[in-house]
Amino acid sequence: MEVARREFAEELGSPVPAQELLDLGELRVTSGKLLTVFAARGDLDATACVSNTFDLEWPPRSGRVQQFPEIDRAAWLTIEQARVALVRGQVPFLDRLLARIAPS
């Protein structure tokens, strides 16, 4: 959870706007990465998010190193929009979240 909070702050430029995090578990996505995802209820101004950057040799084998943002933008989406915007391997996290917050 400490890593998730740090990554959130680095990638969005602000701390997680909630104390309680809902653990949505882990999934291995098509890239081979193992993702651990948490959800939170909080107030975040998506327009104020500022991503950190990383260095990458681009174009490949050119010897030129450029900086790129970790994320291209932050936005609030409807569930339907999120299903389209997420990478296919991440959609099960959305389904897990919906199942966890559904009224019983």
PDB file of C-alpha atoms in Angstrom:
ATOM      1  CA  MET A   1       0.000   0.000   0.000  1.00  0.00           C
ATOM      2  CA  GLU A   2       2.908   2.338   0.718  1.00  0.00           C
ATOM      3  CA  VAL A   3       4.174   1.806  -2.845  1.00  0.00           C
ATOM      4  CA  ALA A   4       0.688   2.467  -4.268  1.00  0.00           C
ATOM      5  CA  ARG A   5       0.453   5.768  -2.392  1.00  0.00           C
ATOM      6  CA  ARG A   6       3.943   6.802  -3.553  1.00  0.00           C
ATOM      7  CA  GLU A   7       3.202   5.873  -7.197  1.00  0.00           C
ATOM      8  CA  PHE A   8      -0.083   7.810  -7.090  1.00  0.00           C
ATOM      9  CA  ALA A   9       1.687  10.936  -5.825  1.00  0.00           C
ATOM     10  CA  GLU A  10       4.500  10.606  -8.368  1.00  0.00           C
ATOM     11  CA  GLU A  11       2.233   9.996 -11.334  1.00  0.00           C
ATOM     12  CA  LEU A  12      -0.545  12.483 -10.516  1.00  0.00           C
ATOM     13  CA  GLY A  13       1.341  15.156  -8.602  1.00  0.00           C
ATOM     14  CA  SER A  14      -0.751  14.995  -5.424  1.00  0.00           C
ATOM     15  CA  PRO A  15      -1.225  12.629  -2.512  1.00  0.00           C
ATOM     16  CA  VAL A  16      -4.013  10.049  -2.504  1.00  0.00           C
ATOM     17  CA  PRO A  17      -7.122  12.042  -1.485  1.00  0.00           C
ATOM     18  CA  ALA A  18      -8.348   9.325   0.910  1.00  0.00           C
ATOM     19  CA  GLN A  19      -7.144   7.412   3.942  1.00  0.00           C
ATOM     20  CA  GLU A  20      -9.043   4.174   3.282  1.00  0.00           C
ATOM     21  CA  LEU A  21      -8.076   2.133   0.237  1.00  0.00           C
ATOM     22  CA  LEU A  22     -10.065  -0.787  -1.128  1.00  0.00           C
ATOM     23  CA  ASP A  23      -7.765  -3.605  -2.262  1.00  0.00           C
ATOM     24  CA  LEU A  24      -8.893  -4.869  -5.685  1.00  0.00           C
ATOM     25  CA  GLY A  25      -6.197  -7.536  -5.807  1.00  0.00           C
ATOM     26  CA  GLU A  26      -3.628  -8.461  -8.421  1.00  0.00           C
ATOM     27  CA  LEU A  27      -3.746  -9.364 -12.102  1.00  0.00           C
ATOM     28  CA  ARG A  28      -1.054 -10.170 -14.618  1.00  0.00           C
ATOM     29  CA  VAL A  29      -1.737  -8.078 -17.727  1.00  0.00           C
ATOM     30  CA  THR A  30      -0.764  -8.879 -21.325  1.00  0.00           C
ATOM     31  CA  SER A  31       2.544  -7.000 -20.992  1.00  0.00           C
ATOM     32  CA  GLY A  32       3.509  -9.510 -18.310  1.00  0.00           C
ATOM     33  CA  LYS A  33       3.373  -6.939 -15.513  1.00  0.00           C
ATOM     34  CA  LEU A  34       1.710  -7.929 -12.267  1.00  0.00           C
ATOM     35  CA  LEU A  35      -0.573  -5.078 -11.207  1.00  0.00           C
ATOM     36  CA  THR A  36      -1.872  -4.559  -7.688  1.00  0.00           C
ATOM     37  CA  VAL A  37      -4.756  -2.076  -7.689  1.00  0.00           C
ATOM     38  CA  PHE A  38      -6.500  -0.125  -4.950  1.00  0.00           C
ATOM     39  CA  ALA A  39      -9.595   2.073  -5.164  1.00  0.00           C
ATOM     40  CA  ALA A  40     -10.459   5.048  -2.983  1.00  0.00           C
ATOM     41  CA  ARG A  41     -13.292   7.468  -2.491  1.00  0.00           C
ATOM     42  CA  GLY A  42     -11.911  10.978  -2.463  1.00  0.00           C
ATOM     43  CA  ASP A  43     -11.943  14.403  -4.057  1.00  0.00           C
ATOM     44  CA  LEU A  44      -9.381  14.854  -6.843  1.00  0.00           C
ATOM     45  CA  ASP A  45      -9.230  17.686  -9.354  1.00  0.00           C
ATOM     46  CA  ALA A  46      -8.221  15.782 -12.495  1.00  0.00           C
ATOM     47  CA  THR A  47      -7.413  19.036 -14.312  1.00  0.00           C
ATOM     48  CA  ALA A  48      -4.736  19.862 -11.715  1.00  0.00           C
ATOM     49  CA  CYS A  49      -2.841  16.578 -12.082  1.00  0.00           C
ATOM     50  CA  VAL A  50       0.780  16.916 -13.172  1.00  0.00           C
ATOM     51  CA  SER A  51       2.736  13.799 -14.059  1.00  0.00           C
ATOM     52  CA  ASN A  52       6.361  13.138 -13.292  1.00  0.00           C
ATOM     53  CA  THR A  53       8.610  12.199 -16.214  1.00  0.00           C
ATOM     54  CA  PHE A  54      10.990   9.411 -17.163  1.00  0.00           C
ATOM     55  CA  ASP A  55      14.007   9.318 -19.479  1.00  0.00           C
ATOM     56  CA  LEU A  56      13.959   7.123 -22.575  1.00  0.00           C
ATOM     57  CA  GLU A  57      16.294   6.764 -25.516  1.00  0.00           C
ATOM     58  CA  TRP A  58      14.131   7.901 -28.439  1.00  0.00           C
ATOM     59  CA  PRO A  59      14.173   7.028 -31.257  1.00  0.00           C
ATOM     60  CA  PRO A  60      15.555   3.606 -30.289  1.00  0.00           C
ATOM     61  CA  ARG A  61      19.326   3.202 -30.753  1.00  0.00           C
ATOM     62  CA  SER A  62      19.637   6.912 -31.627  1.00  0.00           C
ATOM     63  CA  GLY A  63      21.707   7.873 -28.595  1.00  0.00           C
ATOM     64  CA  ARG A  64      19.185  10.682 -27.917  1.00  0.00           C
ATOM     65  CA  VAL A  65      17.529  10.616 -24.506  1.00  0.00           C
ATOM     66  CA  GLN A  66      14.212  12.407 -24.131  1.00  0.00           C
ATOM     67  CA  GLN A  67      11.818  12.913 -21.229  1.00  0.00           C
ATOM     68  CA  PHE A  68       8.252  11.637 -21.358  1.00  0.00           C
ATOM     69  CA  PRO A  69       5.384  11.976 -18.850  1.00  0.00           C
ATOM     70  CA  GLU A  70       4.291   8.857 -16.919  1.00  0.00           C
ATOM     71  CA  ILE A  71       0.672   9.635 -17.839  1.00  0.00           C
ATOM     72  CA  ASP A  72      -0.724  11.689 -20.709  1.00  0.00           C
ATOM     73  CA  ARG A  73      -3.774  13.014 -18.807  1.00  0.00           C
ATOM     74  CA  ALA A  74      -6.119  12.439 -15.888  1.00  0.00           C
ATOM     75  CA  ALA A  75      -9.900  12.527 -16.261  1.00  0.00           C
ATOM     76  CA  TRP A  76     -13.116  11.392 -14.620  1.00  0.00           C
ATOM     77  CA  LEU A  77     -14.960   8.855 -16.769  1.00  0.00           C
ATOM     78  CA  THR A  78     -18.267   7.063 -16.671  1.00  0.00           C
ATOM     79  CA  ILE A  79     -18.134   3.294 -16.213  1.00  0.00           C
ATOM     80  CA  GLU A  80     -18.808   2.834 -19.936  1.00  0.00           C
ATOM     81  CA  GLN A  81     -16.070   5.282 -20.914  1.00  0.00           C
ATOM     82  CA  ALA A  82     -13.639   3.593 -18.511  1.00  0.00           C
ATOM     83  CA  ARG A  83     -14.308   0.186 -20.103  1.00  0.00           C
ATOM     84  CA  VAL A  84     -13.183   1.629 -23.449  1.00  0.00           C
ATOM     85  CA  ALA A  85     -10.251   3.687 -22.107  1.00  0.00           C
ATOM     86  CA  LEU A  86      -8.666   0.965 -19.976  1.00  0.00           C
ATOM     87  CA  VAL A  87      -6.238  -1.552 -21.391  1.00  0.00           C
ATOM     88  CA  ARG A  88      -8.164  -4.824 -21.845  1.00  0.00           C
ATOM     89  CA  GLY A  89      -6.227  -6.556 -19.072  1.00  0.00           C
ATOM     90  CA  GLN A  90      -7.204  -3.818 -16.600  1.00  0.00           C
ATOM     91  CA  VAL A  91     -10.986  -4.052 -17.139  1.00  0.00           C
ATOM     92  CA  PRO A  92     -11.360  -6.878 -14.576  1.00  0.00           C
ATOM     93  CA  PHE A  93     -10.282  -4.387 -11.892  1.00  0.00           C
ATOM     94  CA  LEU A  94     -13.246  -2.222 -12.860  1.00  0.00           C
ATOM     95  CA  ASP A  95     -15.540  -5.238 -12.579  1.00  0.00           C
ATOM     96  CA  ARG A  96     -14.064  -6.070  -9.158  1.00  0.00           C
ATOM     97  CA  LEU A  97     -14.671  -2.498  -7.991  1.00  0.00           C
ATOM     98  CA  LEU A  98     -18.277  -2.530  -9.195  1.00  0.00           C
ATOM     99  CA  ALA A  99     -18.904  -5.855  -7.445  1.00  0.00           C
ATOM    100  CA  ARG A 100     -17.421  -4.535  -4.186  1.00  0.00           C
ATOM    101  CA  ILE A 101     -19.459  -1.308  -4.116  1.00  0.00           C
ATOM    102  CA  ALA A 102     -22.749  -2.763  -5.371  1.00  0.00           C
ATOM    103  CA  PRO A 103     -25.572  -2.516  -2.841  1.00  0.00           C
ATOM    104  CA  SER A 104     -26.291  -5.860  -1.212  1.00  0.00           C
TER     105      SER A 104
END
